[in-house]
mmCIF file of C-alpha atoms in Angstrom:
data_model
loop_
_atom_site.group_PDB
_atom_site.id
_atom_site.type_symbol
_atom_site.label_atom_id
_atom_site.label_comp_id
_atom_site.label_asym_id
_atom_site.label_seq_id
_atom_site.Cartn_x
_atom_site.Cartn_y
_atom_site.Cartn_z
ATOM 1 C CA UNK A 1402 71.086 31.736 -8.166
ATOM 2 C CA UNK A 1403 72.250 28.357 -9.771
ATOM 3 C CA UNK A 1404 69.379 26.053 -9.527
ATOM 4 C CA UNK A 1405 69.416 22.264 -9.362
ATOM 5 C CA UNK A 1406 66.046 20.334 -9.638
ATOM 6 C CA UNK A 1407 65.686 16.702 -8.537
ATOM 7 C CA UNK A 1408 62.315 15.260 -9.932
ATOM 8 C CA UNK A 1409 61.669 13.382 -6.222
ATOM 9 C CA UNK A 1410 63.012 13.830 -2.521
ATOM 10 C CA UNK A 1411 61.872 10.141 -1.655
ATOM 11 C CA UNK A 1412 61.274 7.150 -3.955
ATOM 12 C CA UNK A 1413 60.631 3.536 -3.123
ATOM 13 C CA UNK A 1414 60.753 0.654 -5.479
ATOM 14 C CA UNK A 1415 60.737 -3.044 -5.778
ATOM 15 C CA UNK A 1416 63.740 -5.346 -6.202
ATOM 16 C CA UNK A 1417 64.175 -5.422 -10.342
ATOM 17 C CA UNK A 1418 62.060 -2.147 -11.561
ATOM 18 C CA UNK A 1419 63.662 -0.004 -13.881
ATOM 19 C CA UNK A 1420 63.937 3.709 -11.858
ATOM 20 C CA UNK A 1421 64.829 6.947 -13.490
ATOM 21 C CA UNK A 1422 66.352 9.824 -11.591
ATOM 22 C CA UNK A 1423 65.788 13.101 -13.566
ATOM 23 C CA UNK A 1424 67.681 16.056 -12.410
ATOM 24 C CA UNK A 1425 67.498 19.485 -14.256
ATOM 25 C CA UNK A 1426 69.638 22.544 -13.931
ATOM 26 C CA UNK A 1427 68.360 26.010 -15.124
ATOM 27 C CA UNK A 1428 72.262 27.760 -15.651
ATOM 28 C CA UNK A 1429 73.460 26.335 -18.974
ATOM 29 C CA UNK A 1430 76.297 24.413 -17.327
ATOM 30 C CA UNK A 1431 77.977 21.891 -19.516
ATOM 31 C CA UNK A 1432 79.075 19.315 -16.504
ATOM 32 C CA UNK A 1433 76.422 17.846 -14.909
ATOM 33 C CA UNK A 1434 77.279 14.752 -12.329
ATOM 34 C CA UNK A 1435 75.426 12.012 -10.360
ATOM 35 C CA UNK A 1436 76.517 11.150 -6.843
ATOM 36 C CA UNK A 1437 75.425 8.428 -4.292
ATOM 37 C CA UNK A 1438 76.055 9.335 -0.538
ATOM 38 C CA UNK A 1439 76.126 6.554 2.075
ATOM 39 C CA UNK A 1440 77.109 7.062 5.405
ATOM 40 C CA UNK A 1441 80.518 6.706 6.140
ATOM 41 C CA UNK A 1442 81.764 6.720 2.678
ATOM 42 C CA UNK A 1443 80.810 10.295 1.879
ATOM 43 C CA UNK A 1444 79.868 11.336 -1.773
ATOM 44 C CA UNK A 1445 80.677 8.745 -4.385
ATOM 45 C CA UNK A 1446 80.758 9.379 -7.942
ATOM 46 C CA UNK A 1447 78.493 7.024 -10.372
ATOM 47 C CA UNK A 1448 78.568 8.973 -13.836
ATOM 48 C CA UNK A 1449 78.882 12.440 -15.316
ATOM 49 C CA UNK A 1450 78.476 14.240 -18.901
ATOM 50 C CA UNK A 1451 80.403 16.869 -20.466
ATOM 51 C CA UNK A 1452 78.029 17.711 -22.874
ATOM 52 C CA UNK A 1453 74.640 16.813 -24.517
ATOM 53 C CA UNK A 1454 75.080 12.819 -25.288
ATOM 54 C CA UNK A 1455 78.398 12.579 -23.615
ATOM 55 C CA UNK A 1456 79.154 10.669 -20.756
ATOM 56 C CA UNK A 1457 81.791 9.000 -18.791
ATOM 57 C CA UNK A 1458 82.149 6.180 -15.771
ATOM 58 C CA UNK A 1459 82.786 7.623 -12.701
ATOM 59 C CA UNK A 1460 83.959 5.598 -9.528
ATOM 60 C CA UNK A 1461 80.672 2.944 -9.504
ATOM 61 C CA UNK A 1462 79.099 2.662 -12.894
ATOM 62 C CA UNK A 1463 78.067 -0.775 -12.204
ATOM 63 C CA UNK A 1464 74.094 -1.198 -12.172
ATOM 64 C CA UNK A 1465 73.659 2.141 -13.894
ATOM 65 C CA UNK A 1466 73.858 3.965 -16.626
ATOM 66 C CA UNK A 1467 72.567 7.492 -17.890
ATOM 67 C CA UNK A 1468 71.471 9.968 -20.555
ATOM 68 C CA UNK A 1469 71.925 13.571 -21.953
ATOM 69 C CA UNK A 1470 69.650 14.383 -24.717
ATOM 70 C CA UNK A 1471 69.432 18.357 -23.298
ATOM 71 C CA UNK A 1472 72.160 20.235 -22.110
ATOM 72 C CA UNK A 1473 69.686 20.650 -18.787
ATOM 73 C CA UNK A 1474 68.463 17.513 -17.863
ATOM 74 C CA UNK A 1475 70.603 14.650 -16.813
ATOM 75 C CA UNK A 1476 69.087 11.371 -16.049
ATOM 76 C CA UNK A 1477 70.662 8.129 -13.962
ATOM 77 C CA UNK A 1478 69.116 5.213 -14.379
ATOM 78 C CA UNK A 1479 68.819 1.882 -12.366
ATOM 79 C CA UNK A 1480 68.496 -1.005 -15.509
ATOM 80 C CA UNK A 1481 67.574 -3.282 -12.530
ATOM 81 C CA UNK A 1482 67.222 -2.064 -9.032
ATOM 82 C CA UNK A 1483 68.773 -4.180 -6.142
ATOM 83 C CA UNK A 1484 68.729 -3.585 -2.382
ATOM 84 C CA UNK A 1485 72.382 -2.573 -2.508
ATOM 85 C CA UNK A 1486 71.483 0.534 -4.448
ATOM 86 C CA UNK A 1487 69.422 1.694 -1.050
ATOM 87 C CA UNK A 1488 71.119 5.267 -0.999
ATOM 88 C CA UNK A 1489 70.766 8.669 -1.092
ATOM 89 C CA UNK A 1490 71.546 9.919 -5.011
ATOM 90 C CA UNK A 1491 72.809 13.534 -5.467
ATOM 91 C CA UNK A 1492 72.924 15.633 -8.933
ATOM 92 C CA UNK A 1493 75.240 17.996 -9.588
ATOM 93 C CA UNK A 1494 76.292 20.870 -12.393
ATOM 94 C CA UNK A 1495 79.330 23.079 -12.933
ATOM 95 C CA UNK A 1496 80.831 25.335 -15.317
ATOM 96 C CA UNK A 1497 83.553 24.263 -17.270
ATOM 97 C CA UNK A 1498 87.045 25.017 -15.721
ATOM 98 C CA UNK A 1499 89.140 23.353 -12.747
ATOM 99 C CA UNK A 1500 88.817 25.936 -10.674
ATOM 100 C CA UNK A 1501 84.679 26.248 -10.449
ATOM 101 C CA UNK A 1502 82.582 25.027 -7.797
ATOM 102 C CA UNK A 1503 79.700 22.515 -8.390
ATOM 103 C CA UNK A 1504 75.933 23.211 -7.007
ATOM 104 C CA UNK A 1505 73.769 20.085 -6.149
ATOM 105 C CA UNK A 1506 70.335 18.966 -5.868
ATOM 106 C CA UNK A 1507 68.702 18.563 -3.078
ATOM 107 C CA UNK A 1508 69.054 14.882 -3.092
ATOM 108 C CA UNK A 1509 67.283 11.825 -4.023
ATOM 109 C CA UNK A 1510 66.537 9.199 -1.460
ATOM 110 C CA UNK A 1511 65.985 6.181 -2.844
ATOM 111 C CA UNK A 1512 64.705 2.778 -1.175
ATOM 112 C CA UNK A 1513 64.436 -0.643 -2.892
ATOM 113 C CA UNK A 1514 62.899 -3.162 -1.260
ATOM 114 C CA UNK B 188 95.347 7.100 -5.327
ATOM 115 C CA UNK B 189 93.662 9.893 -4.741
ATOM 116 C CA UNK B 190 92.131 10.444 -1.713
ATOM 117 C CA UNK B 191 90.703 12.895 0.950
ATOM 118 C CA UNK B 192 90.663 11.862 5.035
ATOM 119 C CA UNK B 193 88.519 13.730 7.584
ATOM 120 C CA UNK B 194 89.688 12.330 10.823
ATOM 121 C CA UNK B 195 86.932 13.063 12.810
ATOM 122 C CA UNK B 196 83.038 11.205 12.864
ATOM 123 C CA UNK B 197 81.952 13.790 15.099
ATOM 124 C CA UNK B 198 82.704 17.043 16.051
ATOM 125 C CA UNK B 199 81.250 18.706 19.358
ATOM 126 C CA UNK B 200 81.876 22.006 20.158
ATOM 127 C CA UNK B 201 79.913 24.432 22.711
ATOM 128 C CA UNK B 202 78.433 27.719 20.927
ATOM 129 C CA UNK B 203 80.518 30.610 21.291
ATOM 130 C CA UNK B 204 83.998 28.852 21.019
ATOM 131 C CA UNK B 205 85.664 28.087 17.821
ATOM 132 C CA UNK B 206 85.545 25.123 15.742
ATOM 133 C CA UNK B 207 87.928 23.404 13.770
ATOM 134 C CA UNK B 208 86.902 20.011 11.256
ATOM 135 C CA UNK B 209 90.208 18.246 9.783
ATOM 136 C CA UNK B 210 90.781 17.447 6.405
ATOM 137 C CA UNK B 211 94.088 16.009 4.571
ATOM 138 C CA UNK B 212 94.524 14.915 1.215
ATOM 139 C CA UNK B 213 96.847 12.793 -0.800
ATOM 140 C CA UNK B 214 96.830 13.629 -4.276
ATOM 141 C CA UNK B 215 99.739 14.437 -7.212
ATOM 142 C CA UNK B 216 100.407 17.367 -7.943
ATOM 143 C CA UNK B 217 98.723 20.878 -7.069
ATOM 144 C CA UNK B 218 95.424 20.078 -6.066
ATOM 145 C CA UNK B 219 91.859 22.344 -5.758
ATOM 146 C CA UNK B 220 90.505 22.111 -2.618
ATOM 147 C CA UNK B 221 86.733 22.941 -1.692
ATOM 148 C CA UNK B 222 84.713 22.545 1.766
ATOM 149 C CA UNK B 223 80.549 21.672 1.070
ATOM 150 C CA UNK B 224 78.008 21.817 3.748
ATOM 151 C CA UNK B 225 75.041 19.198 3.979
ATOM 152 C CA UNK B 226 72.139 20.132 6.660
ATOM 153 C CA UNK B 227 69.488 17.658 7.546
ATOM 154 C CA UNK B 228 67.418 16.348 4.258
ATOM 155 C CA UNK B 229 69.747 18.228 1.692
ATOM 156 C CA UNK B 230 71.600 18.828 -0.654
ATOM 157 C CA UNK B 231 75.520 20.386 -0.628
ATOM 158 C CA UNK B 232 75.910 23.736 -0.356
ATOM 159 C CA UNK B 233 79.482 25.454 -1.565
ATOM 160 C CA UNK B 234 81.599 26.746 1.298
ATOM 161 C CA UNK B 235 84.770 28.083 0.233
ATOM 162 C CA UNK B 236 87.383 26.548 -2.001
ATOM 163 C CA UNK B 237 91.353 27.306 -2.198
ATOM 164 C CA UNK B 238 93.071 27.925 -5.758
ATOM 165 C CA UNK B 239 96.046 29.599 -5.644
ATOM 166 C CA UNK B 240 97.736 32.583 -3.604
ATOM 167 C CA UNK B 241 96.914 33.274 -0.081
ATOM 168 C CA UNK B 242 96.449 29.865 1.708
ATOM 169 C CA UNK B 243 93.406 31.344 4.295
ATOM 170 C CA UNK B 244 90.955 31.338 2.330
ATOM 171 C CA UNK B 245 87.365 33.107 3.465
ATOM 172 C CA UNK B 246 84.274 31.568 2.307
ATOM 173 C CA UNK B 247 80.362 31.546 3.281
ATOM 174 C CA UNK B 248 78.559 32.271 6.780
ATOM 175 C CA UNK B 249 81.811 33.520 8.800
ATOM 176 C CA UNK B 250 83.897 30.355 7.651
ATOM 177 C CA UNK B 251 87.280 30.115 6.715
ATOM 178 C CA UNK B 252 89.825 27.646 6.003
ATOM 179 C CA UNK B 253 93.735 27.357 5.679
ATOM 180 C CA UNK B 254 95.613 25.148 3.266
ATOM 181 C CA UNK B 255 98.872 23.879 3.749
ATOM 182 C CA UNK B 256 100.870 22.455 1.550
ATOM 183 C CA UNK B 257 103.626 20.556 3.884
ATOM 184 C CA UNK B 258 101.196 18.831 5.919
ATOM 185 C CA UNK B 259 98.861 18.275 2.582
ATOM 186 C CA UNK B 260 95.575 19.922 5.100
ATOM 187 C CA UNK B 261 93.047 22.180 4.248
ATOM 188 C CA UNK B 262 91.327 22.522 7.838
ATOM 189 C CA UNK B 263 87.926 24.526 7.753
ATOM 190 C CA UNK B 264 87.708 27.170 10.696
ATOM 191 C CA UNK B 265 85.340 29.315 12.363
ATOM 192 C CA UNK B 266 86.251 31.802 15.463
ATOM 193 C CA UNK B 267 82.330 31.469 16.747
ATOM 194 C CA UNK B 268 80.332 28.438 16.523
ATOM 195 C CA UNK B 269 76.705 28.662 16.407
ATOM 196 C CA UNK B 270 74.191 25.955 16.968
ATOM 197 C CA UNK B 271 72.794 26.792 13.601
ATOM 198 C CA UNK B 272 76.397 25.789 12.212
ATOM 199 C CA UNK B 273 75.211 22.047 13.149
ATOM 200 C CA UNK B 274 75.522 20.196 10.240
ATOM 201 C CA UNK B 275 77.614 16.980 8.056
ATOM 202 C CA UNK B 276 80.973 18.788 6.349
ATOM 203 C CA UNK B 277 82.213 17.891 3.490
ATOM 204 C CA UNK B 278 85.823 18.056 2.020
ATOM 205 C CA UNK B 279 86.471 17.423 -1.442
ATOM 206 C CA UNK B 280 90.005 17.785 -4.027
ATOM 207 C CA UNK B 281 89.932 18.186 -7.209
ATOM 208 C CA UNK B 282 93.206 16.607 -8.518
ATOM 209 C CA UNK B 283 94.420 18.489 -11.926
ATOM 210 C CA UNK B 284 94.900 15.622 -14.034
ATOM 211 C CA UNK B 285 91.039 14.690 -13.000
ATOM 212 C CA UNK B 286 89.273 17.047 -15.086
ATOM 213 C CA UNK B 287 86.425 18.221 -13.755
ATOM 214 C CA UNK B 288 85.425 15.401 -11.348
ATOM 215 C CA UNK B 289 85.943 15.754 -7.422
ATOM 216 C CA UNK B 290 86.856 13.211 -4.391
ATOM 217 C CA UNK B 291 85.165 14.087 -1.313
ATOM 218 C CA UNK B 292 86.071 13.147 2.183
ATOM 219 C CA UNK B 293 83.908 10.577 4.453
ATOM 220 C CA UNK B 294 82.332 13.570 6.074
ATOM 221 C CA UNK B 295 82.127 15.166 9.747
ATOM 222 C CA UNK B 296 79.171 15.942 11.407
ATOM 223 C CA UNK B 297 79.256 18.693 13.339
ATOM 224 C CA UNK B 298 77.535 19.306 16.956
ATOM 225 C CA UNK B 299 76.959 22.839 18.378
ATOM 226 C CA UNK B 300 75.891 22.721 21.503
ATOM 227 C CA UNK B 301 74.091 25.649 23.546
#
Protein backbone atom coordinates (compact mmCIF):
# COMPACT_ATOMS: atom_id res chain seq x y z
CA UNK A 1 0.00 0.00 0.00
CA UNK A 2 0.93 3.67 -1.00
CA UNK A 3 2.10 5.32 2.09
CA UNK A 4 2.00 9.01 2.96
CA UNK A 5 3.85 10.24 6.16
CA UNK A 6 3.11 13.61 7.77
CA UNK A 7 5.95 14.46 10.34
CA UNK A 8 3.00 15.84 13.02
CA UNK A 9 -0.90 15.34 13.47
CA UNK A 10 -1.07 18.63 15.66
CA UNK A 11 1.29 21.63 15.77
CA UNK A 12 0.92 24.96 17.50
CA UNK A 13 2.99 28.00 16.94
CA UNK A 14 3.33 31.63 17.63
CA UNK A 15 2.33 34.52 15.36
CA UNK A 16 5.78 35.05 13.09
CA UNK A 17 7.80 31.54 13.63
CA UNK A 18 9.06 29.97 10.72
CA UNK A 19 7.08 26.23 10.60
CA UNK A 20 8.05 23.39 8.37
CA UNK A 21 5.61 20.72 7.30
CA UNK A 22 7.56 17.59 6.16
CA UNK A 23 5.61 14.99 4.41
CA UNK A 24 7.27 11.77 2.97
CA UNK A 25 5.92 9.18 0.61
CA UNK A 26 7.52 5.65 0.39
CA UNK A 27 6.13 4.78 -3.59
CA UNK A 28 8.52 6.70 -5.84
CA UNK A 29 5.77 9.00 -7.10
CA UNK A 30 6.96 12.00 -9.00
CA UNK A 31 3.83 14.46 -7.99
CA UNK A 32 3.69 15.22 -4.65
CA UNK A 33 1.06 18.18 -3.52
CA UNK A 34 0.23 20.31 -0.42
CA UNK A 35 -3.37 21.06 0.45
CA UNK A 36 -5.07 23.27 3.17
CA UNK A 37 -8.69 22.18 4.15
CA UNK A 38 -10.99 24.67 5.91
CA UNK A 39 -14.40 24.08 6.48
CA UNK A 40 -16.64 25.05 3.97
CA UNK A 41 -14.16 25.60 1.30
CA UNK A 42 -13.07 21.99 0.97
CA UNK A 43 -9.42 21.10 -0.13
CA UNK A 44 -7.45 24.03 -1.46
CA UNK A 45 -4.36 23.74 -3.31
CA UNK A 46 -1.11 25.79 -1.97
CA UNK A 47 1.88 24.21 -4.05
CA UNK A 48 2.98 21.03 -5.77
CA UNK A 49 6.31 19.51 -7.46
CA UNK A 50 6.74 17.47 -10.42
CA UNK A 51 9.97 16.38 -9.67
CA UNK A 52 13.02 16.72 -7.32
CA UNK A 53 13.57 20.77 -7.17
CA UNK A 54 10.54 21.53 -9.20
CA UNK A 55 7.69 23.29 -8.12
CA UNK A 56 4.75 25.28 -9.11
CA UNK A 57 1.96 27.83 -7.41
CA UNK A 58 -1.08 26.28 -6.86
CA UNK A 59 -4.39 28.21 -5.97
CA UNK A 60 -2.83 30.14 -2.55
CA UNK A 61 0.91 30.39 -2.69
CA UNK A 62 0.84 33.48 -0.73
CA UNK A 63 2.68 33.09 2.79
CA UNK A 64 4.35 29.90 1.64
CA UNK A 65 6.64 28.40 -0.19
CA UNK A 66 8.30 24.81 -0.44
CA UNK A 67 11.13 22.41 -1.26
CA UNK A 68 12.09 19.11 -3.09
CA UNK A 69 15.58 18.10 -2.58
CA UNK A 70 14.36 14.06 -2.61
CA UNK A 71 12.00 12.67 -4.82
CA UNK A 72 10.22 11.47 -1.26
CA UNK A 73 10.03 14.20 0.91
CA UNK A 74 8.15 17.34 0.18
CA UNK A 75 8.24 20.16 2.55
CA UNK A 76 5.71 23.46 2.87
CA UNK A 77 6.85 26.03 4.65
CA UNK A 78 5.27 29.04 6.56
CA UNK A 79 8.25 32.07 6.03
CA UNK A 80 6.09 33.84 8.69
CA UNK A 81 3.14 32.27 10.34
CA UNK A 82 -0.10 34.39 10.80
CA UNK A 83 -3.41 33.47 12.44
CA UNK A 84 -5.03 33.23 9.02
CA UNK A 85 -2.95 30.19 8.22
CA UNK A 86 -5.00 28.34 11.30
CA UNK A 87 -5.90 25.19 9.08
CA UNK A 88 -5.71 21.81 8.59
CA UNK A 89 -2.64 21.10 5.84
CA UNK A 90 -2.89 17.86 3.75
CA UNK A 91 0.09 16.15 1.60
CA UNK A 92 -0.46 14.37 -1.21
CA UNK A 93 1.47 12.02 -4.04
CA UNK A 94 0.49 10.53 -7.39
CA UNK A 95 1.85 8.84 -10.27
CA UNK A 96 2.32 10.61 -13.28
CA UNK A 97 -0.70 10.44 -15.73
CA UNK A 98 -4.28 12.22 -15.80
CA UNK A 99 -6.00 9.45 -15.13
CA UNK A 100 -4.26 8.29 -11.54
CA UNK A 101 -5.60 8.83 -8.25
CA UNK A 102 -3.69 10.75 -5.49
CA UNK A 103 -3.15 9.19 -1.77
CA UNK A 104 -2.84 11.73 1.18
CA UNK A 105 -1.46 12.10 4.51
CA UNK A 106 -3.15 11.92 7.28
CA UNK A 107 -3.25 15.58 7.78
CA UNK A 108 -1.54 18.29 9.55
CA UNK A 109 -3.41 20.48 11.94
CA UNK A 110 -1.88 23.43 12.44
CA UNK A 111 -2.70 26.35 15.06
CA UNK A 112 -1.00 29.78 15.25
CA UNK A 113 -1.68 31.78 17.88
CA UNK B 1 -13.47 28.67 -14.15
CA UNK B 2 -13.24 25.55 -13.05
CA UNK B 3 -15.21 24.44 -10.46
CA UNK B 4 -16.93 21.53 -8.54
CA UNK B 5 -20.50 22.16 -6.40
CA UNK B 6 -21.78 19.68 -3.79
CA UNK B 7 -25.17 21.00 -2.99
CA UNK B 8 -25.64 19.55 0.13
CA UNK B 9 -23.83 20.58 3.91
CA UNK B 10 -25.34 17.64 5.31
CA UNK B 11 -26.59 14.53 4.39
CA UNK B 12 -28.85 12.32 6.80
CA UNK B 13 -29.91 9.16 5.90
CA UNK B 14 -31.28 6.17 8.23
CA UNK B 15 -29.07 2.83 7.96
CA UNK B 16 -30.42 0.39 5.70
CA UNK B 17 -31.78 2.83 2.97
CA UNK B 18 -29.72 4.20 0.23
CA UNK B 19 -27.78 7.25 0.03
CA UNK B 20 -27.13 9.58 -2.55
CA UNK B 21 -24.37 12.91 -2.08
CA UNK B 22 -24.59 15.42 -5.22
CA UNK B 23 -21.86 16.62 -7.09
CA UNK B 24 -21.77 18.85 -10.47
CA UNK B 25 -18.99 20.30 -12.15
CA UNK B 26 -18.26 23.02 -14.61
CA UNK B 27 -15.20 22.51 -16.38
CA UNK B 28 -13.98 22.56 -20.41
CA UNK B 29 -13.70 19.90 -21.96
CA UNK B 30 -13.74 16.06 -20.88
CA UNK B 31 -13.07 16.09 -17.41
CA UNK B 32 -11.71 13.13 -14.70
CA UNK B 33 -13.84 12.81 -12.03
CA UNK B 34 -12.91 11.16 -8.55
CA UNK B 35 -15.01 10.83 -5.13
CA UNK B 36 -12.42 10.91 -1.68
CA UNK B 37 -13.60 10.02 1.71
CA UNK B 38 -12.37 11.95 4.94
CA UNK B 39 -13.39 10.22 8.47
CA UNK B 40 -12.89 12.02 11.70
CA UNK B 41 -9.00 13.17 12.25
CA UNK B 42 -7.85 12.04 8.66
CA UNK B 43 -6.66 12.03 5.85
CA UNK B 44 -8.55 11.30 2.15
CA UNK B 45 -9.02 8.08 1.20
CA UNK B 46 -9.66 7.24 -2.80
CA UNK B 47 -13.20 6.15 -3.59
CA UNK B 48 -13.77 5.58 -7.10
CA UNK B 49 -13.00 7.80 -10.04
CA UNK B 50 -14.70 7.88 -13.71
CA UNK B 51 -12.37 7.93 -16.96
CA UNK B 52 -13.89 6.89 -19.84
CA UNK B 53 -16.54 4.14 -21.00
CA UNK B 54 -19.27 2.99 -18.83
CA UNK B 55 -20.58 6.06 -16.85
CA UNK B 56 -21.46 3.78 -13.37
CA UNK B 57 -18.58 3.46 -12.17
CA UNK B 58 -17.93 0.91 -8.94
CA UNK B 59 -15.43 1.89 -6.48
CA UNK B 60 -14.45 1.04 -2.66
CA UNK B 61 -16.71 -0.34 0.34
CA UNK B 62 -20.04 -1.08 -1.80
CA UNK B 63 -19.95 2.53 -3.43
CA UNK B 64 -20.71 3.53 -6.72
CA UNK B 65 -21.23 6.51 -8.69
CA UNK B 66 -22.77 7.61 -12.14
CA UNK B 67 -21.48 10.36 -14.38
CA UNK B 68 -23.42 12.21 -16.69
CA UNK B 69 -22.39 14.19 -19.10
CA UNK B 70 -25.71 16.40 -19.98
CA UNK B 71 -26.34 17.41 -16.58
CA UNK B 72 -22.29 17.78 -15.98
CA UNK B 73 -23.00 15.28 -12.36
CA UNK B 74 -21.10 12.65 -11.07
CA UNK B 75 -23.47 11.65 -8.02
CA UNK B 76 -21.83 9.02 -5.57
CA UNK B 77 -24.37 6.13 -4.60
CA UNK B 78 -24.77 3.42 -2.27
CA UNK B 79 -27.98 0.90 -2.17
CA UNK B 80 -27.27 0.32 1.86
CA UNK B 81 -26.08 2.90 4.14
CA UNK B 82 -24.28 1.96 7.16
CA UNK B 83 -23.56 4.04 10.18
CA UNK B 84 -19.94 3.24 9.64
CA UNK B 85 -20.39 5.07 6.12
CA UNK B 86 -20.60 8.40 8.40
CA UNK B 87 -18.14 10.52 7.20
CA UNK B 88 -17.14 14.28 5.10
CA UNK B 89 -17.24 13.34 1.02
CA UNK B 90 -15.28 14.72 -1.16
CA UNK B 91 -15.67 15.41 -4.98
CA UNK B 92 -12.91 16.47 -6.99
CA UNK B 93 -12.29 17.05 -11.30
CA UNK B 94 -9.45 16.93 -12.80
CA UNK B 95 -9.81 19.25 -15.87
CA UNK B 96 -7.40 17.96 -18.89
CA UNK B 97 -5.71 21.04 -19.65
CA UNK B 98 -4.80 21.07 -15.65
CA UNK B 99 -2.17 18.61 -15.61
CA UNK B 100 -2.03 16.77 -12.80
CA UNK B 101 -3.64 19.10 -10.21
CA UNK B 102 -7.35 18.52 -8.93
CA UNK B 103 -10.42 20.91 -7.76
CA UNK B 104 -12.36 19.45 -5.08
CA UNK B 105 -15.85 20.24 -4.04
CA UNK B 106 -16.80 22.11 -0.57
CA UNK B 107 -17.54 18.73 0.87
CA UNK B 108 -20.72 16.80 2.39
CA UNK B 109 -20.81 15.30 5.53
CA UNK B 110 -22.60 12.47 5.74
CA UNK B 111 -25.00 11.20 8.75
CA UNK B 112 -26.05 7.51 9.13
CA UNK B 113 -28.30 7.14 11.51
CA UNK B 114 -29.31 3.74 13.36
Amino acid sequence: DVKVTQSSRYLVKRTGEKVFLECVQDMDHENMFWYRQDPGLGLRLIYFSYDVKMKEKGDIPEGYSVSREKKERFSLILESASTNQTSMYLCASKVTGLNTEAFFGQGTRLTVV
Amino acid sequence: AQSVAQPEDQVNVAEGNPLTVKCTYSVSGNPYLFWYVQYPNRGLQFLLKYITGDNLVKGSYGFEAEFNKSQTSFHLKKPSALVSDSALYFCAVRPMEYGNKLVFGAGTILRVKS
